[in-house]
Amino acid sequence: MSVENKVFALFEKYLMGPMGKVASFRFVRAVMAAGMASIPFTIVGSMFLVLNVLPQTLTFLEGFFNSTFFKISDLYMLANKSTMGILALYFNLVIGYEYTKIIAEEDNLNLNPLNGALLSMFAFFMTIPMLVIDGGKISLIHQIDDETTIVNGWQMVGDGVSRLGTTGIFAAIILGIIAVQLYRLCVKQNWVIKMPEAVPEGVSRSFTALIPAFLVAVVILAINGVLVALGTDIFKVVAVPFSFVVNLTNSWLGIMVIYFLIHALWIVGIHGANIIGAFLTPIVLSNMQTNLEGGNIPFAGEFQNSFVIMGGSGATIGLVFFIAFLAKSQQLKILGKASLAPGIFNINEPLLFGLPIVYNPYLAIPFFLAPMASASIGYWAIKLKFVDAIIAQVPWPSPIGIGAFIGTAGDYMAVIVALICGIVAFLVWFPFIKMYDNKLVIQEKGGESVL
């Protein structure tokens, strides 16, 4: 067995297998669905945010905005507060719905996804108010001073409830999973109230959820009470392990590991961005909110598509232009021109499977190194404050430079850095694709093809 085949065999055994199993977990698929479902809303909310902060970057617009848009900013910023401001609720509801749907289909149980979503939200809202034991009595916290605003247990940050925003995403995910599992237990054990078939579906569904709702209430209140007695709550408990993961992803080394894993999965034919993205979406959205509040975290929002994988996984935007217009191989030219339009919008499956890059030892090295190089440039440009941190979500297919410009609320340096990232990524690709091109030309002249 050649060295290349041994490497691919190791990837399949120690990476593809375990990660494939992780991706098949029901709760992972539900989290992935929640992340995808929330993206359109975060993009819309971010667009209004960009409108609100654009004059901070483009100062010559300040006078115009003061006399126009800012007069109604409290109105249009409701779109932002109703998306990013309650993002945990979006995740919670979708996870409840999707997780219930998956279990119902795969276990052949009579579970209603809408009931799952509502039970998930029910469990989540019971944990949001902050409690404390005072004189042997559990009481809602009420504290208003210069630094803290907590009214009847509801902590306010800015104009919203803090735990409904990005800080509550991980607790919302866990509570959704617990609620659905309790719902599943009730139905599986037949602990439900069944109504005659003549009863309307809406009425029947409400009675079906009655016992599961009671069980969810008892279990969540018990968990809440025990944690309060221990001087904490589920949000603080969940923050301990997840803060470690978040801190890891906010380091340069952590980002290198992330992009290595994404591309290691791709090289053996698994959509690495989808699998790893299921875990990353809550983190990058939370980091984006932190940046909005004054933070400087590089790995936020669409950092990936703005600075790392322009053109698609492997950072292939320069590669696709090269093979479309400068390759000597006719096969590469045809493939390049066919891949050009989708590549501009960060879609490169035609290259991944047509070049091919998947299972191709000739192109595996630049496929790993190019995005790691561009990620390093983007990371340090933001970390060292050459570029503003990302504060707005943009559509992931945004062409190179445009996503970076909008995501940083109009920072021109972000466009320059994005272009530099794309150029450096291509320079990594260049010697490898040049050799591969020559190899194809020789094989084409000999009447053979490796494609």
GROMACS .gro file of C-alpha atoms in nm:
model
  451
    1MET     CA    1   0.000   0.000   0.000
    2SER     CA    2   0.140   0.343  -0.100
    3VAL     CA    3   0.200   0.620   0.152
    4GLU     CA    4  -0.094   0.818   0.014
    5ASN     CA    5  -0.328   0.522   0.046
    6LYS     CA    6  -0.211   0.460   0.402
    7VAL     CA    7  -0.285   0.824   0.492
    8PHE     CA    8  -0.635   0.801   0.346
    9ALA     CA    9  -0.691   0.471   0.525
   10LEU     CA   10  -0.596   0.637   0.857
   11PHE     CA   11  -0.833   0.926   0.786
   12GLU     CA   12  -1.115   0.683   0.714
   13LYS     CA   13  -1.049   0.477   1.026
   14TYR     CA   14  -0.977   0.744   1.285
   15LEU     CA   15  -1.162   1.048   1.149
   16MET     CA   16  -1.428   0.955   0.896
   17GLY     CA   17  -1.566   0.672   1.109
   18PRO     CA   18  -1.594   0.857   1.443
   19MET     CA   19  -1.713   1.184   1.287
   20GLY     CA   20  -1.962   0.997   1.070
   21LYS     CA   21  -2.108   0.844   1.386
   22VAL     CA   22  -2.121   1.183   1.558
   23ALA     CA   23  -2.300   1.333   1.257
   24SER     CA   24  -2.560   1.057   1.274
   25PHE     CA   25  -2.657   1.136   1.633
   26ARG     CA   26  -3.011   1.264   1.648
   27PHE     CA   27  -2.939   1.564   1.866
   28VAL     CA   28  -2.651   1.668   1.637
   29ARG     CA   29  -2.884   1.663   1.337
   30ALA     CA   30  -3.137   1.866   1.536
   31VAL     CA   31  -2.872   2.123   1.633
   32MET     CA   32  -2.761   2.143   1.271
   33ALA     CA   33  -3.122   2.207   1.164
   34ALA     CA   34  -3.158   2.476   1.430
   35GLY     CA   35  -2.844   2.651   1.312
   36MET     CA   36  -2.959   2.650   0.950
   37ALA     CA   37  -3.309   2.764   1.042
   38SER     CA   38  -3.178   3.059   1.243
   39ILE     CA   39  -2.940   3.192   0.976
   40PRO     CA   40  -3.201   3.376   0.759
   41PHE     CA   41  -3.328   3.562   1.066
   42THR     CA   42  -2.979   3.655   1.189
   43ILE     CA   43  -2.892   3.785   0.842
   44VAL     CA   44  -3.204   4.003   0.829
   45GLY     CA   45  -3.147   4.131   1.183
   46SER     CA   46  -2.782   4.202   1.105
   47MET     CA   47  -2.868   4.408   0.800
   48PHE     CA   48  -3.054   4.657   1.019
   49LEU     CA   49  -2.764   4.654   1.265
   50VAL     CA   50  -2.520   4.741   0.985
   51LEU     CA   51  -2.746   5.032   0.895
   52ASN     CA   52  -2.725   5.152   1.255
   53VAL     CA   53  -2.345   5.132   1.291
   54LEU     CA   54  -2.229   5.216   0.937
   55PRO     CA   55  -2.168   5.588   1.014
   56GLN     CA   56  -1.920   5.483   1.285
   57THR     CA   57  -1.697   5.351   1.007
   58LEU     CA   58  -1.797   5.583   0.723
   59THR     CA   59  -1.798   5.902   0.928
   60PHE     CA   60  -1.889   6.124   0.631
   61LEU     CA   61  -2.237   5.966   0.644
   62GLU     CA   62  -2.297   6.070   1.005
   63GLY     CA   63  -2.482   6.393   0.931
   64PHE     CA   64  -2.706   6.229   0.672
   65PHE     CA   65  -2.792   5.938   0.903
   66ASN     CA   66  -2.864   6.171   1.197
   67SER     CA   67  -3.121   6.356   0.991
   68THR     CA   68  -3.277   6.045   0.834
   69PHE     CA   69  -3.236   5.687   0.950
   70PHE     CA   70  -3.147   5.755   1.312
   71LYS     CA   71  -3.480   5.927   1.364
   72ILE     CA   72  -3.649   5.590   1.328
   73SER     CA   73  -3.365   5.366   1.455
   74ASP     CA   74  -3.568   5.248   1.755
   75LEU     CA   75  -3.827   5.124   1.508
   76TYR     CA   76  -3.607   4.935   1.262
   77MET     CA   77  -3.374   4.797   1.533
   78LEU     CA   78  -3.671   4.593   1.655
   79ALA     CA   79  -3.582   4.359   1.368
   80ASN     CA   80  -3.240   4.306   1.525
   81LYS     CA   81  -3.372   4.267   1.879
   82SER     CA   82  -3.630   4.017   1.755
   83THR     CA   83  -3.360   3.801   1.595
   84MET     CA   84  -3.019   3.827   1.762
   85GLY     CA   85  -3.186   3.946   2.082
   86ILE     CA   86  -3.383   3.620   2.125
   87LEU     CA   87  -3.163   3.380   1.928
   88ALA     CA   88  -3.164   3.118   2.204
   89LEU     CA   89  -3.541   3.092   2.164
   90TYR     CA   90  -3.503   3.023   1.790
   91PHE     CA   91  -3.259   2.740   1.864
   92ASN     CA   92  -3.478   2.603   2.142
   93LEU     CA   93  -3.796   2.589   1.933
   94VAL     CA   94  -3.634   2.440   1.623
   95ILE     CA   95  -3.446   2.177   1.822
   96GLY     CA   96  -3.768   2.079   1.998
   97TYR     CA   97  -3.946   2.047   1.664
   98GLU     CA   98  -3.672   1.874   1.464
   99TYR     CA   99  -3.558   1.641   1.743
  100THR     CA  100  -3.917   1.527   1.798
  101LYS     CA  101  -3.967   1.478   1.425
  102ILE     CA  102  -3.650   1.269   1.395
  103ILE     CA  103  -3.744   1.046   1.691
  104ALA     CA  104  -4.102   1.004   1.566
  105GLU     CA  105  -3.984   0.892   1.222
  106GLU     CA  106  -3.700   0.666   1.333
  107ASP     CA  107  -3.866   0.509   1.639
  108ASN     CA  108  -4.211   0.500   1.479
  109LEU     CA  109  -4.367   0.680   1.775
  110ASN     CA  110  -4.676   0.900   1.768
  111LEU     CA  111  -4.492   1.220   1.860
  112ASN     CA  112  -4.611   1.558   1.737
  113PRO     CA  113  -4.323   1.793   1.643
  114LEU     CA  114  -4.529   2.098   1.740
  115ASN     CA  115  -4.579   1.954   2.089
  116GLY     CA  116  -4.205   1.890   2.105
  117ALA     CA  117  -4.130   2.252   2.017
  118LEU     CA  118  -4.374   2.388   2.276
  119LEU     CA  119  -4.250   2.153   2.550
  120SER     CA  120  -3.896   2.260   2.468
  121MET     CA  121  -3.989   2.626   2.503
  122PHE     CA  122  -4.180   2.549   2.824
  123ALA     CA  123  -3.869   2.390   2.979
  124PHE     CA  124  -3.648   2.678   2.864
  125PHE     CA  125  -3.866   2.956   3.003
  126MET     CA  126  -3.885   2.789   3.345
  127THR     CA  127  -3.508   2.823   3.382
  128ILE     CA  128  -3.463   3.183   3.265
  129PRO     CA  129  -3.564   3.373   3.585
  130MET     CA  130  -3.275   3.395   3.833
  131LEU     CA  131  -3.343   3.252   4.181
  132VAL     CA  132  -3.164   3.263   4.514
  133ILE     CA  133  -3.215   3.103   4.856
  134ASP     CA  134  -3.257   3.373   5.119
  135GLY     CA  135  -3.350   3.283   5.479
  136GLY     CA  136  -3.448   2.932   5.378
  137LYS     CA  137  -3.682   3.060   5.107
  138ILE     CA  138  -3.633   3.042   4.732
  139SER     CA  139  -3.695   3.389   4.590
  140LEU     CA  140  -3.672   3.562   4.256
  141ILE     CA  141  -3.375   3.799   4.242
  142HIS     CA  142  -3.462   4.167   4.222
  143GLN     CA  143  -3.165   4.399   4.182
  144ILE     CA  144  -3.139   4.734   4.010
  145ASP     CA  145  -2.818   4.940   4.029
  146ASP     CA  146  -2.568   5.106   3.797
  147GLU     CA  147  -2.425   4.774   3.675
  148THR     CA  148  -2.713   4.525   3.704
  149THR     CA  149  -3.080   4.523   3.617
  150ILE     CA  150  -3.269   4.215   3.735
  151VAL     CA  151  -3.646   4.252   3.763
  152ASN     CA  152  -3.832   3.959   3.924
  153GLY     CA  153  -3.552   3.725   3.819
  154TRP     CA  154  -3.531   3.848   3.458
  155GLN     CA  155  -3.188   3.992   3.391
  156MET     CA  156  -3.187   4.271   3.136
  157VAL     CA  157  -2.898   4.360   2.909
  158GLY     CA  158  -2.951   4.664   2.692
  159ASP     CA  159  -3.314   4.649   2.583
  160GLY     CA  160  -3.358   4.272   2.611
  161VAL     CA  161  -3.352   3.971   2.839
  162SER     CA  162  -2.994   3.846   2.855
  163ARG     CA  163  -3.067   3.474   2.865
  164LEU     CA  164  -3.289   3.486   2.559
  165GLY     CA  165  -2.997   3.609   2.352
  166THR     CA  166  -2.681   3.433   2.241
  167THR     CA  167  -2.567   3.367   2.599
  168GLY     CA  168  -2.859   3.128   2.643
  169ILE     CA  169  -2.809   2.920   2.327
  170PHE     CA  170  -2.631   2.624   2.488
  171ALA     CA  171  -2.877   2.601   2.779
  172ALA     CA  172  -3.164   2.627   2.527
  173ILE     CA  173  -3.020   2.334   2.330
  174ILE     CA  174  -2.983   2.111   2.637
  175LEU     CA  175  -3.326   2.195   2.777
  176GLY     CA  176  -3.484   2.125   2.439
  177ILE     CA  177  -3.322   1.782   2.429
  178ILE     CA  178  -3.432   1.702   2.786
  179ALA     CA  179  -3.792   1.810   2.716
  180VAL     CA  180  -3.818   1.600   2.400
  181GLN     CA  181  -3.670   1.295   2.570
  182LEU     CA  182  -3.928   1.327   2.848
  183TYR     CA  183  -4.201   1.358   2.582
  184ARG     CA  184  -4.063   1.047   2.410
  185LEU     CA  185  -4.064   0.858   2.741
  186CYS     CA  186  -4.430   0.941   2.804
  187VAL     CA  187  -4.543   0.828   2.460
  188LYS     CA  188  -4.327   0.516   2.461
  189GLN     CA  189  -4.463   0.415   2.803
  190ASN     CA  190  -4.814   0.511   2.689
  191TRP     CA  191  -4.841   0.779   2.962
  192VAL     CA  192  -5.073   0.993   2.751
  193ILE     CA  193  -5.441   1.080   2.748
  194LYS     CA  194  -5.598   0.942   2.432
  195MET     CA  195  -5.908   1.102   2.286
  196PRO     CA  196  -6.163   0.943   2.050
  197GLU     CA  197  -6.093   0.976   1.678
  198ALA     CA  198  -6.395   1.205   1.638
  199VAL     CA  199  -6.224   1.472   1.852
  200PRO     CA  200  -6.060   1.748   1.640
  201GLU     CA  201  -5.685   1.712   1.597
  202GLY     CA  202  -5.602   2.037   1.780
  203VAL     CA  203  -5.803   1.934   2.087
  204SER     CA  204  -5.662   1.580   2.081
  205ARG     CA  205  -5.305   1.713   2.056
  206SER     CA  206  -5.352   1.938   2.358
  207PHE     CA  207  -5.462   1.644   2.574
  208THR     CA  208  -5.181   1.425   2.439
  209ALA     CA  209  -4.929   1.681   2.563
  210LEU     CA  210  -5.088   1.717   2.908
  211ILE     CA  211  -4.899   1.445   3.096
  212PRO     CA  212  -4.567   1.513   2.914
  213ALA     CA  213  -4.603   1.883   3.005
  214PHE     CA  214  -4.658   1.793   3.370
  215LEU     CA  215  -4.355   1.562   3.370
  216VAL     CA  216  -4.139   1.828   3.202
  217ALA     CA  217  -4.251   2.081   3.464
  218VAL     CA  218  -4.170   1.850   3.757
  219VAL     CA  219  -3.830   1.743   3.621
  220ILE     CA  220  -3.712   2.091   3.517
  221LEU     CA  221  -3.833   2.253   3.840
  222ALA     CA  222  -3.656   1.981   4.040
  223ILE     CA  223  -3.331   2.035   3.849
  224ASN     CA  224  -3.367   2.410   3.890
  225GLY     CA  225  -3.435   2.379   4.263
  226VAL     CA  226  -3.137   2.152   4.328
  227LEU     CA  227  -2.903   2.381   4.136
  228VAL     CA  228  -3.032   2.692   4.316
  229ALA     CA  229  -2.976   2.513   4.647
  230LEU     CA  230  -2.617   2.457   4.537
  231GLY     CA  231  -2.581   2.827   4.458
  232THR     CA  232  -2.594   2.802   4.082
  233ASP     CA  233  -2.836   2.737   3.792
  234ILE     CA  234  -2.839   2.550   3.465
  235PHE     CA  235  -2.705   2.847   3.266
  236LYS     CA  236  -2.398   2.873   3.490
  237VAL     CA  237  -2.344   2.495   3.490
  238VAL     CA  238  -2.368   2.472   3.111
  239ALA     CA  239  -2.131   2.768   3.073
  240VAL     CA  240  -1.842   2.577   3.236
  241PRO     CA  241  -1.776   2.312   2.967
  242PHE     CA  242  -1.898   2.526   2.679
  243SER     CA  243  -1.682   2.822   2.780
  244PHE     CA  244  -1.381   2.592   2.746
  245VAL     CA  245  -1.488   2.497   2.394
  246VAL     CA  246  -1.558   2.862   2.308
  247ASN     CA  247  -1.217   2.969   2.438
  248LEU     CA  248  -1.053   2.694   2.234
  249THR     CA  249  -1.222   2.811   1.915
  250ASN     CA  250  -1.114   3.167   1.986
  251SER     CA  251  -0.746   3.077   1.979
  252TRP     CA  252  -0.532   3.056   1.666
  253LEU     CA  253  -0.443   2.695   1.740
  254GLY     CA  254  -0.809   2.608   1.791
  255ILE     CA  255  -0.901   2.759   1.455
  256MET     CA  256  -0.622   2.560   1.287
  257VAL     CA  257  -0.764   2.239   1.437
  258ILE     CA  258  -1.115   2.332   1.319
  259TYR     CA  259  -1.009   2.384   0.958
  260PHE     CA  260  -0.790   2.075   0.962
  261LEU     CA  261  -1.090   1.866   1.071
  262ILE     CA  262  -1.325   2.024   0.817
  263HIS     CA  263  -1.090   1.953   0.530
  264ALA     CA  264  -0.983   1.611   0.657
  265LEU     CA  265  -1.348   1.507   0.637
  266TRP     CA  266  -1.389   1.658   0.292
  267ILE     CA  267  -1.083   1.477   0.157
  268VAL     CA  268  -1.251   1.143   0.229
  269GLY     CA  269  -1.584   1.252   0.082
  270ILE     CA  270  -1.777   1.381   0.387
  271HIS     CA  271  -1.917   1.736   0.394
  272GLY     CA  272  -1.689   1.860   0.671
  273ALA     CA  273  -1.834   2.210   0.686
  274ASN     CA  274  -2.184   2.077   0.758
  275ILE     CA  275  -2.075   1.837   1.032
  276ILE     CA  276  -1.834   2.068   1.216
  277GLY     CA  277  -2.065   2.363   1.147
  278ALA     CA  278  -2.338   2.204   1.358
  279PHE     CA  279  -2.120   2.266   1.662
  280LEU     CA  280  -1.975   2.598   1.546
  281THR     CA  281  -2.290   2.792   1.455
  282PRO     CA  282  -2.397   2.869   1.814
  283ILE     CA  283  -2.039   2.969   1.897
  284VAL     CA  284  -1.983   3.208   1.605
  285LEU     CA  285  -2.322   3.373   1.658
  286SER     CA  286  -2.248   3.417   2.027
  287ASN     CA  287  -1.905   3.560   1.946
  288MET     CA  288  -2.061   3.800   1.699
  289GLN     CA  289  -2.287   3.936   1.971
  290THR     CA  290  -1.984   3.971   2.200
  291ASN     CA  291  -1.810   4.175   1.930
  292LEU     CA  292  -2.113   4.399   1.903
  293GLU     CA  293  -2.081   4.466   2.275
  294GLY     CA  294  -1.717   4.570   2.236
  295GLY     CA  295  -1.533   4.240   2.201
  296ASN     CA  296  -1.263   4.157   1.947
  297ILE     CA  297  -1.310   3.789   1.863
  298PRO     CA  298  -1.193   3.691   1.512
  299PHE     CA  299  -1.394   3.369   1.487
  300ALA     CA  300  -1.741   3.520   1.463
  301GLY     CA  301  -2.028   3.543   1.215
  302GLU     CA  302  -1.920   3.446   0.863
  303PHE     CA  303  -1.546   3.467   0.936
  304GLN     CA  304  -1.516   3.137   0.751
  305ASN     CA  305  -1.661   3.242   0.417
  306SER     CA  306  -1.530   3.598   0.441
  307PHE     CA  307  -1.163   3.527   0.514
  308VAL     CA  308  -1.096   3.153   0.503
  309ILE     CA  309  -1.269   2.946   0.234
  310MET     CA  310  -1.336   3.202  -0.035
  311GLY     CA  311  -1.461   3.005  -0.334
  312GLY     CA  312  -1.554   2.709  -0.114
  313SER     CA  313  -1.377   2.455   0.106
  314GLY     CA  314  -1.005   2.458   0.036
  315ALA     CA  315  -1.008   2.833  -0.043
  316THR     CA  316  -1.033   2.766  -0.417
  317ILE     CA  317  -1.138   3.104  -0.559
  318GLY     CA  318  -0.795   3.167  -0.715
  319LEU     CA  319  -0.765   2.804  -0.823
  320VAL     CA  320  -1.088   2.811  -1.022
  321PHE     CA  321  -0.984   3.127  -1.209
  322PHE     CA  322  -0.645   2.974  -1.287
  323ILE     CA  323  -0.776   2.649  -1.431
  324ALA     CA  324  -1.053   2.830  -1.620
  325PHE     CA  325  -0.821   3.070  -1.805
  326LEU     CA  326  -0.458   2.958  -1.765
  327ALA     CA  327  -0.457   2.579  -1.744
  328LYS     CA  328  -0.302   2.390  -2.036
  329SER     CA  329  -0.519   2.083  -1.987
  330GLN     CA  330  -0.842   2.101  -2.183
  331GLN     CA  331  -1.022   1.902  -1.915
  332LEU     CA  332  -0.917   2.152  -1.648
  333LYS     CA  333  -1.023   2.447  -1.864
  334ILE     CA  334  -1.368   2.303  -1.924
  335LEU     CA  335  -1.409   2.215  -1.556
  336GLY     CA  336  -1.281   2.558  -1.450
  337LYS     CA  337  -1.524   2.750  -1.669
  338ALA     CA  338  -1.813   2.533  -1.548
  339SER     CA  339  -1.707   2.592  -1.186
  340LEU     CA  340  -1.642   2.965  -1.218
  341ALA     CA  341  -1.993   3.099  -1.149
  342PRO     CA  342  -2.064   2.882  -0.842
  343GLY     CA  343  -1.707   2.937  -0.718
  344ILE     CA  344  -1.758   3.313  -0.702
  345PHE     CA  345  -2.041   3.243  -0.458
  346ASN     CA  346  -1.837   3.000  -0.243
  347ILE     CA  347  -1.981   2.682  -0.394
  348ASN     CA  348  -1.715   2.443  -0.519
  349GLU     CA  349  -1.860   2.092  -0.522
  350PRO     CA  350  -1.790   2.077  -0.900
  351LEU     CA  351  -1.419   2.117  -0.821
  352LEU     CA  352  -1.419   1.888  -0.517
  353PHE     CA  353  -1.568   1.598  -0.710
  354GLY     CA  354  -1.478   1.695  -1.066
  355LEU     CA  355  -1.111   1.790  -1.038
  356PRO     CA  356  -1.123   1.579  -0.821
  357ILE     CA  357  -0.988   1.693  -0.486
  358VAL     CA  358  -1.165   1.424  -0.283
  359TYR     CA  359  -0.937   1.120  -0.250
  360ASN     CA  360  -0.671   1.292  -0.462
  361PRO     CA  361  -0.321   1.267  -0.306
  362TYR     CA  362  -0.181   1.522  -0.553
  363LEU     CA  363  -0.407   1.799  -0.424
  364ALA     CA  364  -0.463   1.698  -0.061
  365ILE     CA  365  -0.173   1.907   0.075
  366PRO     CA  366  -0.283   2.246  -0.067
  367PHE     CA  367  -0.643   2.160   0.019
  368PHE     CA  368  -0.535   2.150   0.384
  369LEU     CA  369  -0.277   2.429   0.381
  370ALA     CA  370  -0.454   2.699   0.177
  371PRO     CA  371  -0.748   2.754   0.417
  372MET     CA  372  -0.518   2.729   0.719
  373ALA     CA  373  -0.298   3.001   0.569
  374SER     CA  374  -0.594   3.229   0.488
  375ALA     CA  375  -0.749   3.162   0.831
  376SER     CA  376  -0.422   3.266   0.997
  377ILE     CA  377  -0.414   3.594   0.805
  378GLY     CA  378  -0.778   3.672   0.882
  379TYR     CA  379  -0.740   3.575   1.247
  380TRP     CA  380  -0.435   3.792   1.317
  381ALA     CA  381  -0.566   4.084   1.112
  382ILE     CA  382  -0.868   4.102   1.342
  383LYS     CA  383  -0.680   4.003   1.659
  384LEU     CA  384  -0.424   4.280   1.605
  385LYS     CA  385  -0.705   4.521   1.511
  386PHE     CA  386  -0.593   4.591   1.156
  387VAL     CA  387  -0.951   4.492   1.070
  388ASP     CA  388  -1.267   4.551   1.270
  389ALA     CA  389  -1.425   4.247   1.430
  390ILE     CA  390  -1.729   4.093   1.261
  391ILE     CA  391  -2.054   4.219   1.412
  392ALA     CA  392  -2.311   4.131   1.144
  393GLN     CA  393  -2.418   3.806   0.983
  394VAL     CA  394  -2.404   3.796   0.604
  395PRO     CA  395  -2.519   3.533   0.353
  396TRP     CA  396  -2.243   3.272   0.323
  397PRO     CA  397  -2.239   3.283  -0.061
  398SER     CA  398  -2.126   3.650  -0.054
  399PRO     CA  399  -1.837   3.693  -0.303
  400ILE     CA  400  -1.486   3.759  -0.179
  401GLY     CA  401  -1.455   4.100  -0.013
  402ILE     CA  402  -1.828   4.176  -0.003
  403GLY     CA  403  -1.905   3.951   0.292
  404ALA     CA  404  -1.604   4.083   0.484
  405PHE     CA  405  -1.705   4.445   0.414
  406ILE     CA  406  -2.066   4.404   0.529
  407GLY     CA  407  -1.982   4.176   0.822
  408THR     CA  408  -1.742   4.433   0.966
  409ALA     CA  409  -1.999   4.711   0.909
  410GLY     CA  410  -1.812   4.879   0.625
  411ASP     CA  411  -1.442   4.837   0.706
  412TYR     CA  412  -1.246   4.886   0.381
  413MET     CA  413  -0.944   4.709   0.533
  414ALA     CA  414  -1.157   4.396   0.561
  415VAL     CA  415  -1.190   4.393   0.181
  416ILE     CA  416  -0.813   4.426   0.139
  417VAL     CA  417  -0.742   4.150   0.390
  418ALA     CA  418  -0.999   3.921   0.227
  419LEU     CA  419  -0.830   3.972  -0.110
  420ILE     CA  420  -0.489   3.905   0.047
  421CYS     CA  421  -0.629   3.585   0.200
  422GLY     CA  422  -0.753   3.476  -0.143
  423ILE     CA  423  -0.418   3.554  -0.308
  424VAL     CA  424  -0.213   3.373  -0.043
  425ALA     CA  425  -0.443   3.072  -0.066
  426PHE     CA  426  -0.389   3.060  -0.442
  427LEU     CA  427  -0.010   3.086  -0.398
  428VAL     CA  428  -0.032   2.775  -0.183
  429TRP     CA  429  -0.231   2.602  -0.456
  430PHE     CA  430  -0.017   2.721  -0.748
  431PRO     CA  431   0.280   2.478  -0.752
  432PHE     CA  432   0.053   2.179  -0.689
  433ILE     CA  433  -0.207   2.264  -0.951
  434LYS     CA  434   0.072   2.349  -1.197
  435MET     CA  435   0.220   2.000  -1.157
  436TYR     CA  436  -0.124   1.844  -1.173
  437ASP     CA  437  -0.200   2.040  -1.490
  438ASN     CA  438   0.121   1.919  -1.654
  439LYS     CA  439   0.040   1.561  -1.554
  440LEU     CA  440  -0.302   1.587  -1.715
  441VAL     CA  441  -0.158   1.740  -2.033
  442ILE     CA  442   0.082   1.445  -2.066
  443GLN     CA  443  -0.200   1.197  -2.010
  444GLU     CA  444  -0.428   1.381  -2.256
  445LYS     CA  445  -0.157   1.361  -2.524
  446GLY     CA  446  -0.127   0.992  -2.451
  447GLY     CA  447  -0.500   0.952  -2.492
  448GLU     CA  448  -0.566   0.884  -2.124
  449SER     CA  449  -0.749   1.073  -1.852
  450VAL     CA  450  -0.734   1.067  -1.474
  451LEU     CA  451  -1.063   1.255  -1.437
   0.00000   0.00000   0.00000
